[in-house]
PDB file of C-alpha atoms and ligand atoms in Angstrom:
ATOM      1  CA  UNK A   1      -0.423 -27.469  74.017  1.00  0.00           C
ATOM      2  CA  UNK A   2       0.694 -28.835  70.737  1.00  0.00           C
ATOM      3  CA  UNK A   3       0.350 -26.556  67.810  1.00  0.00           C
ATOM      4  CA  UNK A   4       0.343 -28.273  64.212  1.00  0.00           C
ATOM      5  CA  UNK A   5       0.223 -25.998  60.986  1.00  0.00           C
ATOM      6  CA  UNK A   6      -2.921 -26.870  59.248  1.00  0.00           C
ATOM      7  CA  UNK A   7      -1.906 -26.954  55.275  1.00  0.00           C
ATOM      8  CA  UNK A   8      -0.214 -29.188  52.562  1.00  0.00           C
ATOM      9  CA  UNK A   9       1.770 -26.464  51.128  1.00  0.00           C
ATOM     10  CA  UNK A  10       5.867 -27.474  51.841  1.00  0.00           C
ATOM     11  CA  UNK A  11       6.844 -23.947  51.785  1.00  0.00           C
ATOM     12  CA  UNK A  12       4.760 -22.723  54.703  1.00  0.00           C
ATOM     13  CA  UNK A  13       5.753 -25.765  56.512  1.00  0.00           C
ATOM     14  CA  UNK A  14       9.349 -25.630  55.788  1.00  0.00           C
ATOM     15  CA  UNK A  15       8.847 -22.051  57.223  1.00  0.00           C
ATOM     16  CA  UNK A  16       6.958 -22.525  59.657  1.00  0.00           C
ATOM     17  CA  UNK A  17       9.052 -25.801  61.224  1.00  0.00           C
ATOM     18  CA  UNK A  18      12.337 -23.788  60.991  1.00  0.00           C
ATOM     19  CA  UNK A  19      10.706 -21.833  64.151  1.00  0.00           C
ATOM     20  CA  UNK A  20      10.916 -25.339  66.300  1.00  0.00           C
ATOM     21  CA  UNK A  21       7.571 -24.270  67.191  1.00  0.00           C
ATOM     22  CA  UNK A  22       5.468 -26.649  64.990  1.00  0.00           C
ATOM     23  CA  UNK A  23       4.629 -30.476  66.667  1.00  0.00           C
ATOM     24  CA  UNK A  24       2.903 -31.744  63.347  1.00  0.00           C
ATOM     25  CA  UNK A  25       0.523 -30.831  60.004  1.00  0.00           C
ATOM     26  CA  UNK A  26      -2.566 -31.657  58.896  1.00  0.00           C
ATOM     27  CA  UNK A  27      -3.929 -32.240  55.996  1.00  0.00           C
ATOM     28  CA  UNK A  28      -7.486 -32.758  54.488  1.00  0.00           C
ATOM     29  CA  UNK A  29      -8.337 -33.206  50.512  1.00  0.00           C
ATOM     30  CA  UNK A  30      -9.286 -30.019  49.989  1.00  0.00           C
ATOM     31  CA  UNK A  31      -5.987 -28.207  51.329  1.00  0.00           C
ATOM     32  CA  UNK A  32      -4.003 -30.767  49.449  1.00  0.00           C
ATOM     33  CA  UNK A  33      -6.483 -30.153  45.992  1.00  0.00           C
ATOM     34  CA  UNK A  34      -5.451 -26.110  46.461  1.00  0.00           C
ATOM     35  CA  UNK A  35      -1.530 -27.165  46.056  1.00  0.00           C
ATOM     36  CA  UNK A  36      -1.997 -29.328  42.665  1.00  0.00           C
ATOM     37  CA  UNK A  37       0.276 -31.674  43.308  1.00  0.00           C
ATOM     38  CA  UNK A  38       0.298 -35.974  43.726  1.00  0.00           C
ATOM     39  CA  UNK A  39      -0.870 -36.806  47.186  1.00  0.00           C
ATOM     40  CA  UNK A  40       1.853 -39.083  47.815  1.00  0.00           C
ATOM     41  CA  UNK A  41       4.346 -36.241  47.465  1.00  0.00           C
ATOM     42  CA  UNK A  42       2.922 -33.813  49.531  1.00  0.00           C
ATOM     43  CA  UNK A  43       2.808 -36.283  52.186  1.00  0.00           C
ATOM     44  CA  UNK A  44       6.409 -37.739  51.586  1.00  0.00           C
ATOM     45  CA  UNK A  45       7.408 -34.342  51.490  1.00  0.00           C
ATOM     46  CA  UNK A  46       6.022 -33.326  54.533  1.00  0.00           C
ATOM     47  CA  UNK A  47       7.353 -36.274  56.892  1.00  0.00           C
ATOM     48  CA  UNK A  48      10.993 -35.480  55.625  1.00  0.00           C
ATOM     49  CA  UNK A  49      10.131 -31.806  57.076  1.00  0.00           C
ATOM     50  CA  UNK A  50       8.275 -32.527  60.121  1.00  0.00           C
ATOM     51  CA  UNK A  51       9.198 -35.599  62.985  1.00  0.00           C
ATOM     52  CA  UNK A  52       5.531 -34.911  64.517  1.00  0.00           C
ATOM     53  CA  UNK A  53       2.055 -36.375  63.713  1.00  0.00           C
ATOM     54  CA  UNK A  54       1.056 -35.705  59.749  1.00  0.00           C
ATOM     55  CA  UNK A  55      -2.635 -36.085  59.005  1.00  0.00           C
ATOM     56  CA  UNK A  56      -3.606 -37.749  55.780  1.00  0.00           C
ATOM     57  CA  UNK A  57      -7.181 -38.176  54.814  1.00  0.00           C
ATOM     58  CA  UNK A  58      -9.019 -41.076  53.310  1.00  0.00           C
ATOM     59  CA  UNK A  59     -11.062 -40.616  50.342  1.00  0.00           C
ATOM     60  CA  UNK A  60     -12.956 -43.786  50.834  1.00  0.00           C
ATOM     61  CA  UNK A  61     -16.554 -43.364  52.465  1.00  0.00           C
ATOM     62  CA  UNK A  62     -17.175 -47.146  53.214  1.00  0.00           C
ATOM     63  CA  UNK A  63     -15.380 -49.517  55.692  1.00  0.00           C
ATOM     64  CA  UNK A  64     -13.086 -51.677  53.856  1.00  0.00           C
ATOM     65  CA  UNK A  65     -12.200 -48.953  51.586  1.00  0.00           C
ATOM     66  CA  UNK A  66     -11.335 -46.497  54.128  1.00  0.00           C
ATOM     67  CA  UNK A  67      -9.166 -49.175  55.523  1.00  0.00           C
ATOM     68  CA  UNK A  68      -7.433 -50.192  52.402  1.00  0.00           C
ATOM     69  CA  UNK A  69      -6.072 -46.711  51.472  1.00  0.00           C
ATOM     70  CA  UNK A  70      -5.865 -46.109  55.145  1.00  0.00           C
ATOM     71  CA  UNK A  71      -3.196 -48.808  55.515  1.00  0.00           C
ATOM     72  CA  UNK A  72      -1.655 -47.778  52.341  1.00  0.00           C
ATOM     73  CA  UNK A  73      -1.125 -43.884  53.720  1.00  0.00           C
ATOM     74  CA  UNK A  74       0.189 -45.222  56.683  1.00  0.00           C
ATOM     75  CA  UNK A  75       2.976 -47.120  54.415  1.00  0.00           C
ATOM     76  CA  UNK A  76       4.319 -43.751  53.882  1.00  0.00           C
ATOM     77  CA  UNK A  77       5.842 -42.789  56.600  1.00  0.00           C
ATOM     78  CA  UNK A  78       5.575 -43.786  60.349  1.00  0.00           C
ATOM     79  CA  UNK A  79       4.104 -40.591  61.511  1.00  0.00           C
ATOM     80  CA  UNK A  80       1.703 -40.535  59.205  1.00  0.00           C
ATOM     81  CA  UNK A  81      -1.831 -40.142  61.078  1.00  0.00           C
ATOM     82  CA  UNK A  82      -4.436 -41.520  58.723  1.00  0.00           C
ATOM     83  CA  UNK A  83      -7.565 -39.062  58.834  1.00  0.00           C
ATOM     84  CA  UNK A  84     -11.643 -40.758  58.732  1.00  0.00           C
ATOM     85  CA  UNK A  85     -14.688 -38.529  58.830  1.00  0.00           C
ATOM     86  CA  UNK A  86     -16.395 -38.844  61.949  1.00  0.00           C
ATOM     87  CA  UNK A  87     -19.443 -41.062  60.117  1.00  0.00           C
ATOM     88  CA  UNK A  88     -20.627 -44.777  61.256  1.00  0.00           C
ATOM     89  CA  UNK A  89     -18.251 -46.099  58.705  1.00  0.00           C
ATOM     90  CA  UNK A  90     -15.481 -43.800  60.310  1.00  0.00           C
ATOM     91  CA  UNK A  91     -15.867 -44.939  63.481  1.00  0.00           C
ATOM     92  CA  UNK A  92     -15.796 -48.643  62.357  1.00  0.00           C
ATOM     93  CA  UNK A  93     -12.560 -48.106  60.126  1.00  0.00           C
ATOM     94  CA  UNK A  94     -10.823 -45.891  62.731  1.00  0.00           C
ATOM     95  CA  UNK A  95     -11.616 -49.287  65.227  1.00  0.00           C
ATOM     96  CA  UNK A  96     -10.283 -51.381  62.575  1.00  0.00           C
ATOM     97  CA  UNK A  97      -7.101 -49.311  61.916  1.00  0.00           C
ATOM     98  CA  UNK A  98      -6.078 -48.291  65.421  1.00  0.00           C
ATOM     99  CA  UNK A  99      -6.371 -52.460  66.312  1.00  0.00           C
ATOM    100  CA  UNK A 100      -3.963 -52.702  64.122  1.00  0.00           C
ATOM    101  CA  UNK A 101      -1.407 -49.935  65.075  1.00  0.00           C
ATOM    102  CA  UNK A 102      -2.196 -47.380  62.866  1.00  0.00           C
ATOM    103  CA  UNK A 103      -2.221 -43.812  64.237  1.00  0.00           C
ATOM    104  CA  UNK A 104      -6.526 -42.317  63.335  1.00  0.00           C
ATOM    105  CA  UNK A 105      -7.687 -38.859  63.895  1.00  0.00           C
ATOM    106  CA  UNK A 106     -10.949 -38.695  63.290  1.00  0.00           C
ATOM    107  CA  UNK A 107     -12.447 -35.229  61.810  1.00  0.00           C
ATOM    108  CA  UNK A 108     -15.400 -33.475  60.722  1.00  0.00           C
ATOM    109  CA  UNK A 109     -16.451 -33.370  64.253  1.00  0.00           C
ATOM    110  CA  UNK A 110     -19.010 -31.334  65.662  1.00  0.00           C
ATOM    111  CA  UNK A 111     -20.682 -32.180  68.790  1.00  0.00           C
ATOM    112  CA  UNK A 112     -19.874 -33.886  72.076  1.00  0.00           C
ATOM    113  CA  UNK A 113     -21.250 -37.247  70.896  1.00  0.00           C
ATOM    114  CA  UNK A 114     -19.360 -37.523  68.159  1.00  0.00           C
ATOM    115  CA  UNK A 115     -16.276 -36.776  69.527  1.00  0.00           C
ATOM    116  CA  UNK A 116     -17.063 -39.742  72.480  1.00  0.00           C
ATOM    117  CA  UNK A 117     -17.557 -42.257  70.078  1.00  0.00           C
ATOM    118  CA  UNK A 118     -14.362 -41.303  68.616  1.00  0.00           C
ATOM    119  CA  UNK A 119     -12.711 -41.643  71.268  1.00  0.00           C
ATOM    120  CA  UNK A 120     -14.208 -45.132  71.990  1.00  0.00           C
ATOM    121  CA  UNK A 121     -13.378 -46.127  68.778  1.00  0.00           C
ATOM    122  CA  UNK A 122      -9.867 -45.544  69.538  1.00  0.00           C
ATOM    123  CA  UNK A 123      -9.141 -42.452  67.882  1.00  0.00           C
ATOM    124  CA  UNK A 124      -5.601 -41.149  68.720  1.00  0.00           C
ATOM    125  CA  UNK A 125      -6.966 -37.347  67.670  1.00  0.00           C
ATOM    126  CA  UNK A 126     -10.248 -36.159  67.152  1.00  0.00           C
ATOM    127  CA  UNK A 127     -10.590 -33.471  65.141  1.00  0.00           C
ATOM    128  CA  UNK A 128     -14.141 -30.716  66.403  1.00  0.00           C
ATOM    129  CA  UNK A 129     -14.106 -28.329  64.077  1.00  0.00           C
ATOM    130  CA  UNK A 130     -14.801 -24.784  65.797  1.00  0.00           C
ATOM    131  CA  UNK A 131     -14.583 -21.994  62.923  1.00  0.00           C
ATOM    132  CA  UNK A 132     -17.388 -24.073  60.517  1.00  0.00           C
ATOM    133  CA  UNK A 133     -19.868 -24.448  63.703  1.00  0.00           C
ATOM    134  CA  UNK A 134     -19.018 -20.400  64.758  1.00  0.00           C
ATOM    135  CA  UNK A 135     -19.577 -19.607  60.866  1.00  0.00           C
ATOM    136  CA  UNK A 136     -23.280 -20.890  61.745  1.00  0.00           C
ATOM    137  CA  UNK A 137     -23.809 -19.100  64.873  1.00  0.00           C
ATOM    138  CA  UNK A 138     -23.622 -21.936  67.268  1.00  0.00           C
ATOM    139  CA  UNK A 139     -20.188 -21.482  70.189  1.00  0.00           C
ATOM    140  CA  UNK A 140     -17.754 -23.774  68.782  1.00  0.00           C
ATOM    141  CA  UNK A 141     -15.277 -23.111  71.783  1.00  0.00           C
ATOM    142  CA  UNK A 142     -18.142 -24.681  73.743  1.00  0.00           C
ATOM    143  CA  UNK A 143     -17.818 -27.698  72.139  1.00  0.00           C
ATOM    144  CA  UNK A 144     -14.311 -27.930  73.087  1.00  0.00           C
ATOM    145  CA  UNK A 145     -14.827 -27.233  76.247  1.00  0.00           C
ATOM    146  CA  UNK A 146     -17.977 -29.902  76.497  1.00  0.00           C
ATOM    147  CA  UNK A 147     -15.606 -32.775  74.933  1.00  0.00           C
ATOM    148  CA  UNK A 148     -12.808 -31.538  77.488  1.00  0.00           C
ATOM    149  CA  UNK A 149     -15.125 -31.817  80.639  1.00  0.00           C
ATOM    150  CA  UNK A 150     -16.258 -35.299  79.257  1.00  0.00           C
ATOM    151  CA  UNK A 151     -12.909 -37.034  78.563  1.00  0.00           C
ATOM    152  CA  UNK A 152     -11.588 -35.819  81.857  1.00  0.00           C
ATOM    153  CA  UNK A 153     -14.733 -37.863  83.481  1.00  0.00           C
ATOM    154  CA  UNK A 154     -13.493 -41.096  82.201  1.00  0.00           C
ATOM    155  CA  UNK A 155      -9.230 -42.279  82.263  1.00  0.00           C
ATOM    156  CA  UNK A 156      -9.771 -44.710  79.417  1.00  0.00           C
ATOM    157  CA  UNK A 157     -10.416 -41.947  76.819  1.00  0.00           C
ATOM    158  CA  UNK A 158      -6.791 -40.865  75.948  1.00  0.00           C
ATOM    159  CA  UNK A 159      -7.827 -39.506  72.804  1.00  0.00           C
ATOM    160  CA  UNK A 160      -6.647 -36.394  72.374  1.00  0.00           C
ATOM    161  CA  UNK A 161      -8.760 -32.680  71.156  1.00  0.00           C
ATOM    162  CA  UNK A 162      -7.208 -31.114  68.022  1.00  0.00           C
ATOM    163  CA  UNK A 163      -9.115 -28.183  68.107  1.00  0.00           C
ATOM    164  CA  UNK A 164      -9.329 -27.248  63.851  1.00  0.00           C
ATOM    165  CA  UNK A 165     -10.935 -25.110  61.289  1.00  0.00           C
ATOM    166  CA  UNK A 166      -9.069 -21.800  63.061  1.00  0.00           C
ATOM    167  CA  UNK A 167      -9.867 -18.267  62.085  1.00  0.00           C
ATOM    168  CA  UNK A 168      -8.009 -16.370  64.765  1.00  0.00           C
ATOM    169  CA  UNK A 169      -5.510 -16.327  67.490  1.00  0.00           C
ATOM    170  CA  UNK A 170      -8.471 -15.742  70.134  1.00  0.00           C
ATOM    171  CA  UNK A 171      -9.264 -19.449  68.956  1.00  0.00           C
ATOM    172  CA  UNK A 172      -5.740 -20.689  69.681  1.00  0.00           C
ATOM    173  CA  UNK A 173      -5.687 -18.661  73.379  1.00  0.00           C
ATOM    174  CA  UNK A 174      -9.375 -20.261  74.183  1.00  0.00           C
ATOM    175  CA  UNK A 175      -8.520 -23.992  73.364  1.00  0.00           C
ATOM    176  CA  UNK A 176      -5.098 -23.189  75.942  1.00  0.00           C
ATOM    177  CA  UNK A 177      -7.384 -21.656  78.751  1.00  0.00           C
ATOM    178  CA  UNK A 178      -9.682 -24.931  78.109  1.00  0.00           C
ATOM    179  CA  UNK A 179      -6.934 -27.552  78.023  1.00  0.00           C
ATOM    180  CA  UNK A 180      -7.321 -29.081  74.348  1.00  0.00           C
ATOM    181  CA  UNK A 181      -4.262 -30.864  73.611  1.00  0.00           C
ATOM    182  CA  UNK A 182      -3.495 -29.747  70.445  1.00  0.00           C
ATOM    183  CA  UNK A 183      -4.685 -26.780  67.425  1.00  0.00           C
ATOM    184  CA  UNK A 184      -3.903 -27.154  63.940  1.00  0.00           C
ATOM    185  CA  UNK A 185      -3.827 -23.379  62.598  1.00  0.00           C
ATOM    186  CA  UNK A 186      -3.714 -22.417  59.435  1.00  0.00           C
ATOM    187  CA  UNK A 187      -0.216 -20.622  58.354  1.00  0.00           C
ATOM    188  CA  UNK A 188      -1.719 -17.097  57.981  1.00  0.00           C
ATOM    189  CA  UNK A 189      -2.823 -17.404  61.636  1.00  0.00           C
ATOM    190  CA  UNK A 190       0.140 -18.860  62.811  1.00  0.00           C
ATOM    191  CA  UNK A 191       2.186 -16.025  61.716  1.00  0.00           C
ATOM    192  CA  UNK A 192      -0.097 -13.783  63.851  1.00  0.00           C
ATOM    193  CA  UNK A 193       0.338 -15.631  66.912  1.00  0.00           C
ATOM    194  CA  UNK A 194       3.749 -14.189  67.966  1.00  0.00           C
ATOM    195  CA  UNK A 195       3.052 -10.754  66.987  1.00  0.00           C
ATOM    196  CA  UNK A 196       1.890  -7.454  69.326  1.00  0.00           C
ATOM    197  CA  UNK A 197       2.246  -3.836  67.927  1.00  0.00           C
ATOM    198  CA  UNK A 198       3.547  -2.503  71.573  1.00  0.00           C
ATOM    199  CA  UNK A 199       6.286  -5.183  71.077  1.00  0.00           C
ATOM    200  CA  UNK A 200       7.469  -4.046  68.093  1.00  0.00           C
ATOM    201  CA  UNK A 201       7.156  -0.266  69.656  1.00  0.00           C
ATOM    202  CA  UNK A 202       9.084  -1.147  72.166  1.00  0.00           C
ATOM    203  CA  UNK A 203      12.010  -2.670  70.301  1.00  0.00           C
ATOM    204  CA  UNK A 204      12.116   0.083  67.963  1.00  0.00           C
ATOM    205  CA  UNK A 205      12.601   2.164  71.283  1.00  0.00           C
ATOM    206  CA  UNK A 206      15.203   0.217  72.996  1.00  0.00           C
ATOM    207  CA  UNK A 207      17.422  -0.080  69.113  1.00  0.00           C
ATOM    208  CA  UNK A 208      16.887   3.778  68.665  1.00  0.00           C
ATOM    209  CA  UNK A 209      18.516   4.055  72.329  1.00  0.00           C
ATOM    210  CA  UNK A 210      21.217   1.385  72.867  1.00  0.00           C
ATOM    211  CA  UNK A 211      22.838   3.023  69.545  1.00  0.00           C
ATOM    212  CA  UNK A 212      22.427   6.010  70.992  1.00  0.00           C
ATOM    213  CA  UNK A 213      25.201   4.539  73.489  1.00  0.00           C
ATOM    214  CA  UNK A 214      27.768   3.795  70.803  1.00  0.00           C
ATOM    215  CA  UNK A 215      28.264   0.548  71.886  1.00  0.00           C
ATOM    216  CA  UNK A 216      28.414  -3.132  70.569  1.00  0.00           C
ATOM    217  CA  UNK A 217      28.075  -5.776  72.669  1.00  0.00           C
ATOM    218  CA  UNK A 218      29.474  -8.654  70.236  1.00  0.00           C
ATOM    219  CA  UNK A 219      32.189  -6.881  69.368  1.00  0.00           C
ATOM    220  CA  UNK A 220      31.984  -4.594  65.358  1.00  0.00           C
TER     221      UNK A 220
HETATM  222  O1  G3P B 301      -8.149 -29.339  59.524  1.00  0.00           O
HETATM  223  C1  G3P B 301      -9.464 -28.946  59.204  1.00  0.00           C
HETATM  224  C2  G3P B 301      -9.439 -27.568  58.653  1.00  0.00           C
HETATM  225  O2  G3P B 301      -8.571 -27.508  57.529  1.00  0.00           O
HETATM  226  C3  G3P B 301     -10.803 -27.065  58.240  1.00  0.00           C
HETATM  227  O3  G3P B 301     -10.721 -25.672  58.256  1.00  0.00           O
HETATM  228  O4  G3P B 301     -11.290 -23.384  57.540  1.00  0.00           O
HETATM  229  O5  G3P B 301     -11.951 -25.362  56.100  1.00  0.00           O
HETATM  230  O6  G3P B 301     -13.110 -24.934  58.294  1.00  0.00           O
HETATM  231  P1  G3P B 301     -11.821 -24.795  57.500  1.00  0.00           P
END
């Protein structure tokens, strides 16, 4: 499974990429609003951090004008994955866009039907978003696990499932069990992901009795 970090912030990404653990970033206006900076130079400086899939998101609600800035994000840098909400519009720009080359991940997606017609749209990622549809009681692993069982019916959807909106690390382990092909965690959780109390115990045991021994083993 692919994990991206989901966040415009360059410091957590520079962080975060220095692991060799991170396959891309997304973004979405909001998380790129919270750093205060120009668009442009988020985004440039993100691709100089990260080789893997960056997600930039149209502002544009209509067709032509989600296509316009579309192809103009996608000037930025070749692995820049332009990002359409998953409306009729969407659909038709993310056709539009993908004919000609461009990288889409549609987001904002939140049911089975949705994600299908993203798919046949030509989506390279679509984005279901399980923490905002858990938030309001309904089982937003379900949905992943719905749009997994229906894209594994049929070869010609190659879209892939970027399971997003992540509050925990039980999301993370659930999209794995299911199959989703990538998550896009937010830093915070990321940072969580590697981290078990009874490891830590258990280091602090074997430190406190290999110096016990005396010994180095790299020499002083
Ligand atoms: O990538 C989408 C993600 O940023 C949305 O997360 O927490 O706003 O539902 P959240």
């Amino acid at each position: 499974m692919k994990f991206f970090v989901d966040t415009a912030e360059i410091v957590d990404i520079r962080e975060l990429a220095a692991t060799g653990l991170v396959d891309g970033v997304t973004t979405n206006p909001s998380l790129v609003a919270k750093t205060g900076r120009d668009f442009f130079a988020v985004l440039r400086d993100i691709c100089a951090v990260v080789e893997g899939p960056v997600s930039a998101e149209v502002a544009a609600t209509e067709h032509d004008g989600m296509v316009r800035e579309g192809r103009r994000l996608a000037e930025v840098a070749g692995n820049i994955v332009v990002k359409v909400p998953l409306t009729w519009d969407g659909l038709k720009a993310c056709r539009t866009l993908a004919q000609a080359g461009i990288m889409v991940n549609v987001t904002l997606c939140f049911s089975p039907n949705q994600a299908l017609f993203a798919a046949k749209a030509g989506a390279k990622f679509v984005s279901p978003f399980v923490g905002r549809l858990d938030d309001v009681s309904q089982d937003g692993m379900a949905l992943i696990r719905d749009i997994r069982l229906i894209f594994d019916n049929y070869a010609a959807l190659t879209t892939e499932i970027l399971v997003a909106s992540i509050r925990h690390p039980l999301h993370v382990v659930e999209a794995a069990r299911i199959g989703a092909d990538a998550c896009t965690v937010p830093p915070a959780v990321m940072r969580r992901l590697a981290n078990h109390p009874l490891t830590d115990n258990g280091l602090e045991a074997f430190l406190t009795d290999w110096q016990k021994t005396g010994q180095t083993i790299a020499g002083a």
